[in-house]
Amino acid sequence: MRWVEDIARGEWLCALLDTRWQDMHAVVPHGYEAYTRIFHPVPRDRPRDTGTWHAYGLIDTPELESESVRWAVVAEAFGQTMHPLAQYHRLLGRARVHHVEAIDAAGWRYAEPEEGCLEIPLLAQLARHLVQHTATPESGIAAVWEGWGGLTGGVGYAVASIGPLGRDGLISPAPSSAQLPVEAVNGPRLRLPDRDYFLFEVGIGQFTDAAWASSAPWVSASDRPQSPSVLWPDDHAWVLVTEIDYDSTVVAGPRELIDRIVGDLELEALEIPEGADLSWRGDRIN
């Protein structure tokens, strides 16, 4: 995996995005045969000794049992309906009002699914399908949002301060705290609606192995691995989008690929239509 200076490799997306309407196509490209939404897991916990939060006050800190569950489990726990355009806050119904924690009848306390990042095991499972539906599995692009912490070393650019003369007599940049190399920090970025991205050359098959995080230049050893914000092969056969404000990941691609993802029991994935409203107002059932 290496940084890519040629942002033209991502500019084809610009013509397929549309910010005029409040639907997913501000970040997910138009024009694909089918679309699916992969729901990020929901963390929940409860006291190990009693099996319920109902017996505890706010200041108690019991030993906890914890797990991650599907959105369908949350919907059932709170008497709501799971469907392709579900919004997590609506699945909680009246259980969470004025930011009060959501606790179900069985005593489980629910946190929110992670936004902007797909867990490594789920990305690996998804990549096993993606790699089979492209003619360029060894060549593609991972676009990573510029705003993730540590990528650019904070405010400003890595060359803002000047170091001593180099051996060749030229001025050298001072060391930077940026996760990315100086040439990437100060290089061009792909500009899509309301977001700028660093581009990296990747082979799609790399993501089938959790070890990809150890070689990804945008991942710090001290942080949990950040999945790509947008991922596509060079033949543009499909596009994966994990928008930074979404608690789900969308894949646009051919019908066979989408059917395989939806049918994979290791994933919680449902097909969505082109033009789907994935905003907080989009869940009109709950």
PDB file of C-alpha atoms in Angstrom:
ATOM      1  CA  MET A   1       0.000   0.000   0.000  1.00  0.00           C
ATOM      2  CA  ARG A   2       1.422   3.382  -0.978  1.00  0.00           C
ATOM      3  CA  TRP A   3       0.281   6.982  -1.256  1.00  0.00           C
ATOM      4  CA  VAL A   4      -0.916   8.014  -4.729  1.00  0.00           C
ATOM      5  CA  GLU A   5      -0.215  11.513  -6.010  1.00  0.00           C
ATOM      6  CA  ASP A   6      -2.385  11.170  -9.116  1.00  0.00           C
ATOM      7  CA  ILE A   7      -5.812  12.294  -7.884  1.00  0.00           C
ATOM      8  CA  ALA A   8      -7.203  11.851 -11.406  1.00  0.00           C
ATOM      9  CA  ARG A   9      -7.628   8.198 -10.455  1.00  0.00           C
ATOM     10  CA  GLY A  10     -10.521   9.268  -8.237  1.00  0.00           C
ATOM     11  CA  GLU A  11     -12.007  12.145 -10.178  1.00  0.00           C
ATOM     12  CA  TRP A  12     -14.301   9.818 -12.156  1.00  0.00           C
ATOM     13  CA  LEU A  13     -16.451   9.675  -9.020  1.00  0.00           C
ATOM     14  CA  CYS A  14     -17.290  13.382  -9.162  1.00  0.00           C
ATOM     15  CA  ALA A  15     -19.663  13.016 -12.117  1.00  0.00           C
ATOM     16  CA  LEU A  16     -21.552  10.215 -10.332  1.00  0.00           C
ATOM     17  CA  LEU A  17     -22.226  12.114  -7.104  1.00  0.00           C
ATOM     18  CA  ASP A  18     -25.085  14.539  -6.570  1.00  0.00           C
ATOM     19  CA  THR A  19     -25.644  16.909  -3.641  1.00  0.00           C
ATOM     20  CA  ARG A  20     -28.891  18.448  -4.929  1.00  0.00           C
ATOM     21  CA  TRP A  21     -31.074  15.877  -3.181  1.00  0.00           C
ATOM     22  CA  GLN A  22     -30.939  14.611   0.380  1.00  0.00           C
ATOM     23  CA  ASP A  23     -30.108  11.016  -0.408  1.00  0.00           C
ATOM     24  CA  MET A  24     -27.076   8.761  -0.316  1.00  0.00           C
ATOM     25  CA  HIS A  25     -25.674   9.991  -3.632  1.00  0.00           C
ATOM     26  CA  ALA A  26     -23.814  12.842  -2.001  1.00  0.00           C
ATOM     27  CA  VAL A  27     -21.287  10.109  -1.125  1.00  0.00           C
ATOM     28  CA  VAL A  28     -22.381   6.963  -3.019  1.00  0.00           C
ATOM     29  CA  PRO A  29     -22.116   7.024  -6.838  1.00  0.00           C
ATOM     30  CA  HIS A  30     -25.129   6.803  -9.126  1.00  0.00           C
ATOM     31  CA  GLY A  31     -25.379   4.397 -12.015  1.00  0.00           C
ATOM     32  CA  TYR A  32     -24.701   0.951 -10.547  1.00  0.00           C
ATOM     33  CA  GLU A  33     -26.945  -2.034 -11.065  1.00  0.00           C
ATOM     34  CA  ALA A  34     -27.642  -2.607  -7.367  1.00  0.00           C
ATOM     35  CA  TYR A  35     -26.796  -1.354  -3.868  1.00  0.00           C
ATOM     36  CA  THR A  36     -26.545  -2.885  -0.422  1.00  0.00           C
ATOM     37  CA  ARG A  37     -26.137  -1.495   3.074  1.00  0.00           C
ATOM     38  CA  ILE A  38     -23.967  -3.314   5.619  1.00  0.00           C
ATOM     39  CA  PHE A  39     -24.945  -2.391   9.175  1.00  0.00           C
ATOM     40  CA  HIS A  40     -22.161  -1.806  11.702  1.00  0.00           C
ATOM     41  CA  PRO A  41     -22.524  -3.932  14.869  1.00  0.00           C
ATOM     42  CA  VAL A  42     -24.098  -2.499  18.020  1.00  0.00           C
ATOM     43  CA  PRO A  43     -22.192  -2.844  21.339  1.00  0.00           C
ATOM     44  CA  ARG A  44     -24.221  -3.700  24.415  1.00  0.00           C
ATOM     45  CA  ASP A  45     -23.399  -4.622  28.031  1.00  0.00           C
ATOM     46  CA  ARG A  46     -24.928  -5.463  31.388  1.00  0.00           C
ATOM     47  CA  PRO A  47     -23.698  -6.282  34.922  1.00  0.00           C
ATOM     48  CA  ARG A  48     -22.350  -9.796  35.131  1.00  0.00           C
ATOM     49  CA  ASP A  49     -23.643 -10.455  38.641  1.00  0.00           C
ATOM     50  CA  THR A  50     -27.296  -9.521  38.159  1.00  0.00           C
ATOM     51  CA  GLY A  51     -27.615  -9.695  34.386  1.00  0.00           C
ATOM     52  CA  THR A  52     -29.456  -6.381  34.298  1.00  0.00           C
ATOM     53  CA  TRP A  53     -28.790  -2.654  34.610  1.00  0.00           C
ATOM     54  CA  HIS A  54     -32.159  -2.119  36.280  1.00  0.00           C
ATOM     55  CA  ALA A  55     -30.734  -2.912  39.716  1.00  0.00           C
ATOM     56  CA  TYR A  56     -27.921  -0.359  39.494  1.00  0.00           C
ATOM     57  CA  GLY A  57     -27.648   3.367  40.052  1.00  0.00           C
ATOM     58  CA  LEU A  58     -25.572   5.739  37.978  1.00  0.00           C
ATOM     59  CA  ILE A  59     -22.550   5.636  40.299  1.00  0.00           C
ATOM     60  CA  ASP A  60     -22.160   1.869  40.420  1.00  0.00           C
ATOM     61  CA  THR A  61     -19.399   0.239  38.366  1.00  0.00           C
ATOM     62  CA  PRO A  62     -20.070  -3.503  38.247  1.00  0.00           C
ATOM     63  CA  GLU A  63     -18.108  -6.079  36.278  1.00  0.00           C
ATOM     64  CA  LEU A  64     -19.674  -6.232  32.830  1.00  0.00           C
ATOM     65  CA  GLU A  65     -20.435  -8.803  30.211  1.00  0.00           C
ATOM     66  CA  SER A  66     -20.457  -7.301  26.744  1.00  0.00           C
ATOM     67  CA  GLU A  67     -21.102  -8.299  23.160  1.00  0.00           C
ATOM     68  CA  SER A  68     -21.916  -6.888  19.744  1.00  0.00           C
ATOM     69  CA  VAL A  69     -25.292  -7.555  18.154  1.00  0.00           C
ATOM     70  CA  ARG A  70     -27.096  -6.886  14.900  1.00  0.00           C
ATOM     71  CA  TRP A  71     -29.533  -4.073  14.337  1.00  0.00           C
ATOM     72  CA  ALA A  72     -32.270  -6.679  13.974  1.00  0.00           C
ATOM     73  CA  VAL A  73     -31.653  -7.692  17.606  1.00  0.00           C
ATOM     74  CA  VAL A  74     -31.999  -4.055  18.699  1.00  0.00           C
ATOM     75  CA  ALA A  75     -35.221  -3.666  16.748  1.00  0.00           C
ATOM     76  CA  GLU A  76     -36.702  -6.774  18.370  1.00  0.00           C
ATOM     77  CA  ALA A  77     -35.593  -5.693  21.847  1.00  0.00           C
ATOM     78  CA  PHE A  78     -37.420  -2.370  21.559  1.00  0.00           C
ATOM     79  CA  GLY A  79     -40.442  -3.466  19.536  1.00  0.00           C
ATOM     80  CA  GLN A  80     -39.404  -1.728  16.320  1.00  0.00           C
ATOM     81  CA  THR A  81     -39.085  -2.891  12.702  1.00  0.00           C
ATOM     82  CA  MET A  82     -35.756  -3.676  11.054  1.00  0.00           C
ATOM     83  CA  HIS A  83     -35.697  -2.703   7.369  1.00  0.00           C
ATOM     84  CA  PRO A  84     -33.174  -1.493   4.748  1.00  0.00           C
ATOM     85  CA  LEU A  85     -33.535   2.232   5.539  1.00  0.00           C
ATOM     86  CA  ALA A  86     -33.638   1.833   9.319  1.00  0.00           C
ATOM     87  CA  GLN A  87     -31.981   4.548  11.401  1.00  0.00           C
ATOM     88  CA  TYR A  88     -30.428   3.393  14.652  1.00  0.00           C
ATOM     89  CA  HIS A  89     -31.886   6.098  16.894  1.00  0.00           C
ATOM     90  CA  ARG A  90     -35.388   5.193  15.681  1.00  0.00           C
ATOM     91  CA  LEU A  91     -34.896   1.506  16.482  1.00  0.00           C
ATOM     92  CA  LEU A  92     -34.575   2.499  20.125  1.00  0.00           C
ATOM     93  CA  GLY A  93     -38.077   3.968  20.077  1.00  0.00           C
ATOM     94  CA  ARG A  94     -38.919   5.692  23.354  1.00  0.00           C
ATOM     95  CA  ALA A  95     -36.177   3.844  25.215  1.00  0.00           C
ATOM     96  CA  ARG A  96     -33.811   6.731  24.650  1.00  0.00           C
ATOM     97  CA  VAL A  97     -35.287  10.151  25.293  1.00  0.00           C
ATOM     98  CA  HIS A  98     -33.234  13.277  25.996  1.00  0.00           C
ATOM     99  CA  HIS A  99     -29.982  11.264  25.687  1.00  0.00           C
ATOM    100  CA  VAL A 100     -30.920   8.844  28.479  1.00  0.00           C
ATOM    101  CA  GLU A 101     -29.185   5.472  27.998  1.00  0.00           C
ATOM    102  CA  ALA A 102     -31.213   2.816  26.203  1.00  0.00           C
ATOM    103  CA  ILE A 103     -31.755  -0.291  28.370  1.00  0.00           C
ATOM    104  CA  ASP A 104     -34.010  -3.108  27.191  1.00  0.00           C
ATOM    105  CA  ALA A 105     -36.332  -5.290  29.250  1.00  0.00           C
ATOM    106  CA  ALA A 106     -33.608  -7.935  29.634  1.00  0.00           C
ATOM    107  CA  GLY A 107     -31.257  -5.417  31.217  1.00  0.00           C
ATOM    108  CA  TRP A 108     -28.902  -4.856  28.269  1.00  0.00           C
ATOM    109  CA  ARG A 109     -27.564  -1.316  27.816  1.00  0.00           C
ATOM    110  CA  TYR A 110     -26.970  -0.274  24.210  1.00  0.00           C
ATOM    111  CA  ALA A 111     -24.243   1.968  22.821  1.00  0.00           C
ATOM    112  CA  GLU A 112     -24.245   3.360  19.297  1.00  0.00           C
ATOM    113  CA  PRO A 113     -22.715   1.546  16.304  1.00  0.00           C
ATOM    114  CA  GLU A 114     -19.404   2.972  15.135  1.00  0.00           C
ATOM    115  CA  GLU A 115     -19.556   5.699  12.528  1.00  0.00           C
ATOM    116  CA  GLY A 116     -17.114   5.992   9.656  1.00  0.00           C
ATOM    117  CA  CYS A 117     -15.284   2.703  10.208  1.00  0.00           C
ATOM    118  CA  LEU A 118     -16.009  -0.904   9.289  1.00  0.00           C
ATOM    119  CA  GLU A 119     -14.540  -3.474  11.681  1.00  0.00           C
ATOM    120  CA  ILE A 120     -11.610  -5.489  10.308  1.00  0.00           C
ATOM    121  CA  PRO A 121     -13.393  -8.892  10.425  1.00  0.00           C
ATOM    122  CA  LEU A 122     -16.419  -7.520   8.562  1.00  0.00           C
ATOM    123  CA  LEU A 123     -14.266  -5.764   5.966  1.00  0.00           C
ATOM    124  CA  ALA A 124     -12.343  -9.018   5.466  1.00  0.00           C
ATOM    125  CA  GLN A 125     -15.571 -10.953   4.922  1.00  0.00           C
ATOM    126  CA  LEU A 126     -16.841  -8.309   2.538  1.00  0.00           C
ATOM    127  CA  ALA A 127     -13.556  -8.207   0.632  1.00  0.00           C
ATOM    128  CA  ARG A 128     -13.833 -11.948  -0.074  1.00  0.00           C
ATOM    129  CA  HIS A 129     -16.848 -11.114  -2.219  1.00  0.00           C
ATOM    130  CA  LEU A 130     -15.460  -7.899  -3.684  1.00  0.00           C
ATOM    131  CA  VAL A 131     -12.256  -9.491  -4.956  1.00  0.00           C
ATOM    132  CA  GLN A 132     -14.263 -11.991  -7.011  1.00  0.00           C
ATOM    133  CA  HIS A 133     -16.194  -9.295  -8.861  1.00  0.00           C
ATOM    134  CA  THR A 134     -13.486  -7.224 -10.500  1.00  0.00           C
ATOM    135  CA  ALA A 135     -11.114  -7.787 -13.384  1.00  0.00           C
ATOM    136  CA  THR A 136      -8.436  -5.783 -11.519  1.00  0.00           C
ATOM    137  CA  PRO A 137      -8.221  -7.399  -8.058  1.00  0.00           C
ATOM    138  CA  GLU A 138      -4.552  -6.459  -7.651  1.00  0.00           C
ATOM    139  CA  SER A 139      -4.981  -2.793  -8.496  1.00  0.00           C
ATOM    140  CA  GLY A 140      -7.330  -0.325  -6.851  1.00  0.00           C
ATOM    141  CA  ILE A 141      -7.636   2.745  -4.686  1.00  0.00           C
ATOM    142  CA  ALA A 142      -8.407   3.254  -1.008  1.00  0.00           C
ATOM    143  CA  ALA A 143      -9.487   6.830  -0.295  1.00  0.00           C
ATOM    144  CA  VAL A 144      -9.080   7.926   3.334  1.00  0.00           C
ATOM    145  CA  TRP A 145     -10.695  11.076   4.713  1.00  0.00           C
ATOM    146  CA  GLU A 146      -8.089  13.719   5.530  1.00  0.00           C
ATOM    147  CA  GLY A 147      -9.623  14.572   8.909  1.00  0.00           C
ATOM    148  CA  TRP A 148      -8.907  11.378  10.825  1.00  0.00           C
ATOM    149  CA  GLY A 149      -6.727  12.210  13.817  1.00  0.00           C
ATOM    150  CA  GLY A 150      -2.978  12.153  13.391  1.00  0.00           C
ATOM    151  CA  LEU A 151      -2.808  11.786   9.614  1.00  0.00           C
ATOM    152  CA  THR A 152      -1.432  15.268   9.041  1.00  0.00           C
ATOM    153  CA  GLY A 153       0.038  15.872  12.499  1.00  0.00           C
ATOM    154  CA  GLY A 154      -2.594  18.364  13.582  1.00  0.00           C
ATOM    155  CA  VAL A 155      -3.054  21.919  12.362  1.00  0.00           C
ATOM    156  CA  GLY A 156      -0.991  23.101   9.420  1.00  0.00           C
ATOM    157  CA  TYR A 157       1.423  21.307   7.149  1.00  0.00           C
ATOM    158  CA  ALA A 158       4.436  19.185   7.882  1.00  0.00           C
ATOM    159  CA  VAL A 159       6.757  21.677   6.201  1.00  0.00           C
ATOM    160  CA  ALA A 160       5.541  24.659   8.225  1.00  0.00           C
ATOM    161  CA  SER A 161       8.803  24.664  10.183  1.00  0.00           C
ATOM    162  CA  ILE A 162      12.206  24.495   8.530  1.00  0.00           C
ATOM    163  CA  GLY A 163      15.006  22.272   9.717  1.00  0.00           C
ATOM    164  CA  PRO A 164      18.758  22.510   9.263  1.00  0.00           C
ATOM    165  CA  LEU A 165      20.631  22.396   5.987  1.00  0.00           C
ATOM    166  CA  GLY A 166      20.774  18.931   4.514  1.00  0.00           C
ATOM    167  CA  ARG A 167      23.987  17.291   3.354  1.00  0.00           C
ATOM    168  CA  ASP A 168      23.316  18.523  -0.149  1.00  0.00           C
ATOM    169  CA  GLY A 169      23.099  22.095   1.083  1.00  0.00           C
ATOM    170  CA  LEU A 170      19.302  22.318   0.648  1.00  0.00           C
ATOM    171  CA  ILE A 171      16.778  23.241   3.303  1.00  0.00           C
ATOM    172  CA  SER A 172      15.147  20.089   4.713  1.00  0.00           C
ATOM    173  CA  PRO A 173      11.713  19.849   6.365  1.00  0.00           C
ATOM    174  CA  ALA A 174      11.745  19.432  10.117  1.00  0.00           C
ATOM    175  CA  PRO A 175      10.476  16.119  11.510  1.00  0.00           C
ATOM    176  CA  SER A 176       6.677  15.997  11.732  1.00  0.00           C
ATOM    177  CA  SER A 177       4.238  14.252  14.051  1.00  0.00           C
ATOM    178  CA  ALA A 178       2.088  13.380  11.052  1.00  0.00           C
ATOM    179  CA  GLN A 179       1.213   9.742  10.472  1.00  0.00           C
ATOM    180  CA  LEU A 180       1.661  10.236   6.720  1.00  0.00           C
ATOM    181  CA  PRO A 181       4.939  11.161   5.014  1.00  0.00           C
ATOM    182  CA  VAL A 182       5.610  14.819   4.244  1.00  0.00           C
ATOM    183  CA  GLU A 183       5.034  14.409   0.502  1.00  0.00           C
ATOM    184  CA  ALA A 184       1.552  13.027   1.150  1.00  0.00           C
ATOM    185  CA  VAL A 185       0.625  15.660   3.753  1.00  0.00           C
ATOM    186  CA  ASN A 186       1.584  18.446   1.360  1.00  0.00           C
ATOM    187  CA  GLY A 187       0.472  16.693  -1.810  1.00  0.00           C
ATOM    188  CA  PRO A 188      -2.815  16.827  -3.735  1.00  0.00           C
ATOM    189  CA  ARG A 189      -6.008  15.389  -2.291  1.00  0.00           C
ATOM    190  CA  LEU A 190      -9.131  14.132  -4.009  1.00  0.00           C
ATOM    191  CA  ARG A 191     -11.949  16.621  -3.515  1.00  0.00           C
ATOM    192  CA  LEU A 192     -15.464  15.188  -3.380  1.00  0.00           C
ATOM    193  CA  PRO A 193     -18.573  16.965  -2.022  1.00  0.00           C
ATOM    194  CA  ASP A 194     -17.702  18.365   1.442  1.00  0.00           C
ATOM    195  CA  ARG A 195     -14.779  15.931   1.846  1.00  0.00           C
ATOM    196  CA  ASP A 196     -11.114  15.727   0.835  1.00  0.00           C
ATOM    197  CA  TYR A 197      -9.298  12.390   0.700  1.00  0.00           C
ATOM    198  CA  PHE A 198      -5.802  10.951   0.535  1.00  0.00           C
ATOM    199  CA  LEU A 199      -5.487   8.221  -2.090  1.00  0.00           C
ATOM    200  CA  PHE A 200      -3.544   4.966  -1.666  1.00  0.00           C
ATOM    201  CA  GLU A 201      -2.740   2.207  -4.140  1.00  0.00           C
ATOM    202  CA  VAL A 202      -4.119  -1.116  -2.865  1.00  0.00           C
ATOM    203  CA  GLY A 203      -4.903  -4.609  -4.011  1.00  0.00           C
ATOM    204  CA  ILE A 204      -8.463  -5.447  -3.035  1.00  0.00           C
ATOM    205  CA  GLY A 205      -7.412  -8.918  -1.929  1.00  0.00           C
ATOM    206  CA  GLN A 206      -5.207  -7.382   0.767  1.00  0.00           C
ATOM    207  CA  PHE A 207      -8.296  -6.594   2.822  1.00  0.00           C
ATOM    208  CA  THR A 208      -9.273 -10.258   3.113  1.00  0.00           C
ATOM    209  CA  ASP A 209      -6.449 -10.605   5.660  1.00  0.00           C
ATOM    210  CA  ALA A 210      -6.561  -8.633   8.920  1.00  0.00           C
ATOM    211  CA  ALA A 211      -2.819  -8.073   8.561  1.00  0.00           C
ATOM    212  CA  TRP A 212      -3.513  -5.291   6.026  1.00  0.00           C
ATOM    213  CA  ALA A 213      -3.637  -2.817   8.913  1.00  0.00           C
ATOM    214  CA  SER A 214       0.046  -3.377   9.698  1.00  0.00           C
ATOM    215  CA  SER A 215       1.087  -2.143   6.253  1.00  0.00           C
ATOM    216  CA  ALA A 216      -1.492   0.602   5.703  1.00  0.00           C
ATOM    217  CA  PRO A 217       0.320   3.978   5.840  1.00  0.00           C
ATOM    218  CA  TRP A 218      -2.753   5.706   7.269  1.00  0.00           C
ATOM    219  CA  VAL A 219      -3.006   3.364  10.290  1.00  0.00           C
ATOM    220  CA  SER A 220      -1.064   4.151  13.450  1.00  0.00           C
ATOM    221  CA  ALA A 221       0.199   1.292  15.585  1.00  0.00           C
ATOM    222  CA  SER A 222      -1.294   2.988  18.638  1.00  0.00           C
ATOM    223  CA  ASP A 223      -4.814   3.390  17.226  1.00  0.00           C
ATOM    224  CA  ARG A 224      -7.539   1.026  16.184  1.00  0.00           C
ATOM    225  CA  PRO A 225      -7.355   0.433  12.408  1.00  0.00           C
ATOM    226  CA  GLN A 226      -9.347   2.897  10.337  1.00  0.00           C
ATOM    227  CA  SER A 227     -11.021   1.298   7.334  1.00  0.00           C
ATOM    228  CA  PRO A 228     -10.975   3.095   3.961  1.00  0.00           C
ATOM    229  CA  SER A 229     -13.610   5.779   3.498  1.00  0.00           C
ATOM    230  CA  VAL A 230     -14.043   4.835  -0.173  1.00  0.00           C
ATOM    231  CA  LEU A 231     -12.640   1.744  -1.901  1.00  0.00           C
ATOM    232  CA  TRP A 232     -12.739   0.730  -5.566  1.00  0.00           C
ATOM    233  CA  PRO A 233     -10.834  -1.427  -8.083  1.00  0.00           C
ATOM    234  CA  ASP A 234      -9.278   0.167 -11.167  1.00  0.00           C
ATOM    235  CA  ASP A 235     -12.040  -1.197 -13.413  1.00  0.00           C
ATOM    236  CA  HIS A 236     -14.664   0.614 -11.260  1.00  0.00           C
ATOM    237  CA  ALA A 237     -16.749  -2.578 -11.152  1.00  0.00           C
ATOM    238  CA  TRP A 238     -17.996  -1.619  -7.705  1.00  0.00           C
ATOM    239  CA  VAL A 239     -17.511   1.024  -5.024  1.00  0.00           C
ATOM    240  CA  LEU A 240     -17.495   0.620  -1.235  1.00  0.00           C
ATOM    241  CA  VAL A 241     -18.358   3.727   0.818  1.00  0.00           C
ATOM    242  CA  THR A 242     -18.002   4.073   4.583  1.00  0.00           C
ATOM    243  CA  GLU A 243     -18.966   7.727   4.939  1.00  0.00           C
ATOM    244  CA  ILE A 244     -17.548   9.311   8.107  1.00  0.00           C
ATOM    245  CA  ASP A 245     -21.017  10.156   9.448  1.00  0.00           C
ATOM    246  CA  TYR A 246     -22.651   6.818   8.527  1.00  0.00           C
ATOM    247  CA  ASP A 247     -23.080   3.931  10.954  1.00  0.00           C
ATOM    248  CA  SER A 248     -23.314   1.580   7.993  1.00  0.00           C
ATOM    249  CA  THR A 249     -21.313   0.857   4.838  1.00  0.00           C
ATOM    250  CA  VAL A 250     -22.766   0.962   1.323  1.00  0.00           C
ATOM    251  CA  VAL A 251     -21.582  -1.104  -1.635  1.00  0.00           C
ATOM    252  CA  ALA A 252     -22.622  -0.235  -5.194  1.00  0.00           C
ATOM    253  CA  GLY A 253     -21.997  -2.874  -7.827  1.00  0.00           C
ATOM    254  CA  PRO A 254     -23.302  -5.588 -10.142  1.00  0.00           C
ATOM    255  CA  ARG A 255     -26.382  -7.610  -9.228  1.00  0.00           C
ATOM    256  CA  GLU A 256     -24.478 -10.848  -8.575  1.00  0.00           C
ATOM    257  CA  LEU A 257     -22.125  -9.161  -6.098  1.00  0.00           C
ATOM    258  CA  ILE A 258     -24.930  -7.456  -4.203  1.00  0.00           C
ATOM    259  CA  ASP A 259     -26.911 -10.707  -4.004  1.00  0.00           C
ATOM    260  CA  ARG A 260     -23.883 -12.522  -2.572  1.00  0.00           C
ATOM    261  CA  ILE A 261     -23.306  -9.854   0.069  1.00  0.00           C
ATOM    262  CA  VAL A 262     -26.957  -9.784   1.111  1.00  0.00           C
ATOM    263  CA  GLY A 263     -27.006 -13.578   1.286  1.00  0.00           C
ATOM    264  CA  ASP A 264     -23.856 -13.810   3.455  1.00  0.00           C
ATOM    265  CA  LEU A 265     -24.917 -14.800   6.967  1.00  0.00           C
ATOM    266  CA  GLU A 266     -21.679 -13.398   8.387  1.00  0.00           C
ATOM    267  CA  LEU A 267     -22.869  -9.900   7.448  1.00  0.00           C
ATOM    268  CA  GLU A 268     -25.992  -7.962   8.328  1.00  0.00           C
ATOM    269  CA  ALA A 269     -26.707  -6.555   4.886  1.00  0.00           C
ATOM    270  CA  LEU A 270     -29.909  -5.497   3.139  1.00  0.00           C
ATOM    271  CA  GLU A 271     -30.439  -4.286  -0.395  1.00  0.00           C
ATOM    272  CA  ILE A 272     -31.335  -0.616  -0.787  1.00  0.00           C
ATOM    273  CA  PRO A 273     -32.651   1.205  -3.866  1.00  0.00           C
ATOM    274  CA  GLU A 274     -30.789   3.788  -5.889  1.00  0.00           C
ATOM    275  CA  GLY A 275     -31.635   7.178  -4.393  1.00  0.00           C
ATOM    276  CA  ALA A 276     -32.079   5.773  -0.871  1.00  0.00           C
ATOM    277  CA  ASP A 277     -32.445   8.355   1.896  1.00  0.00           C
ATOM    278  CA  LEU A 278     -29.955   7.366   4.593  1.00  0.00           C
ATOM    279  CA  SER A 279     -30.367  10.562   6.584  1.00  0.00           C
ATOM    280  CA  TRP A 280     -31.793  10.519  10.102  1.00  0.00           C
ATOM    281  CA  ARG A 281     -35.196  11.325   8.575  1.00  0.00           C
ATOM    282  CA  GLY A 282     -35.063   8.399   6.155  1.00  0.00           C
ATOM    283  CA  ASP A 283     -36.622   5.813   8.503  1.00  0.00           C
ATOM    284  CA  ARG A 284     -40.307   6.376   7.834  1.00  0.00           C
ATOM    285  CA  ILE A 285     -41.390   3.002   9.232  1.00  0.00           C
ATOM    286  CA  ASN A 286     -40.232   3.488  12.816  1.00  0.00           C
TER     287      ASN A 286
END
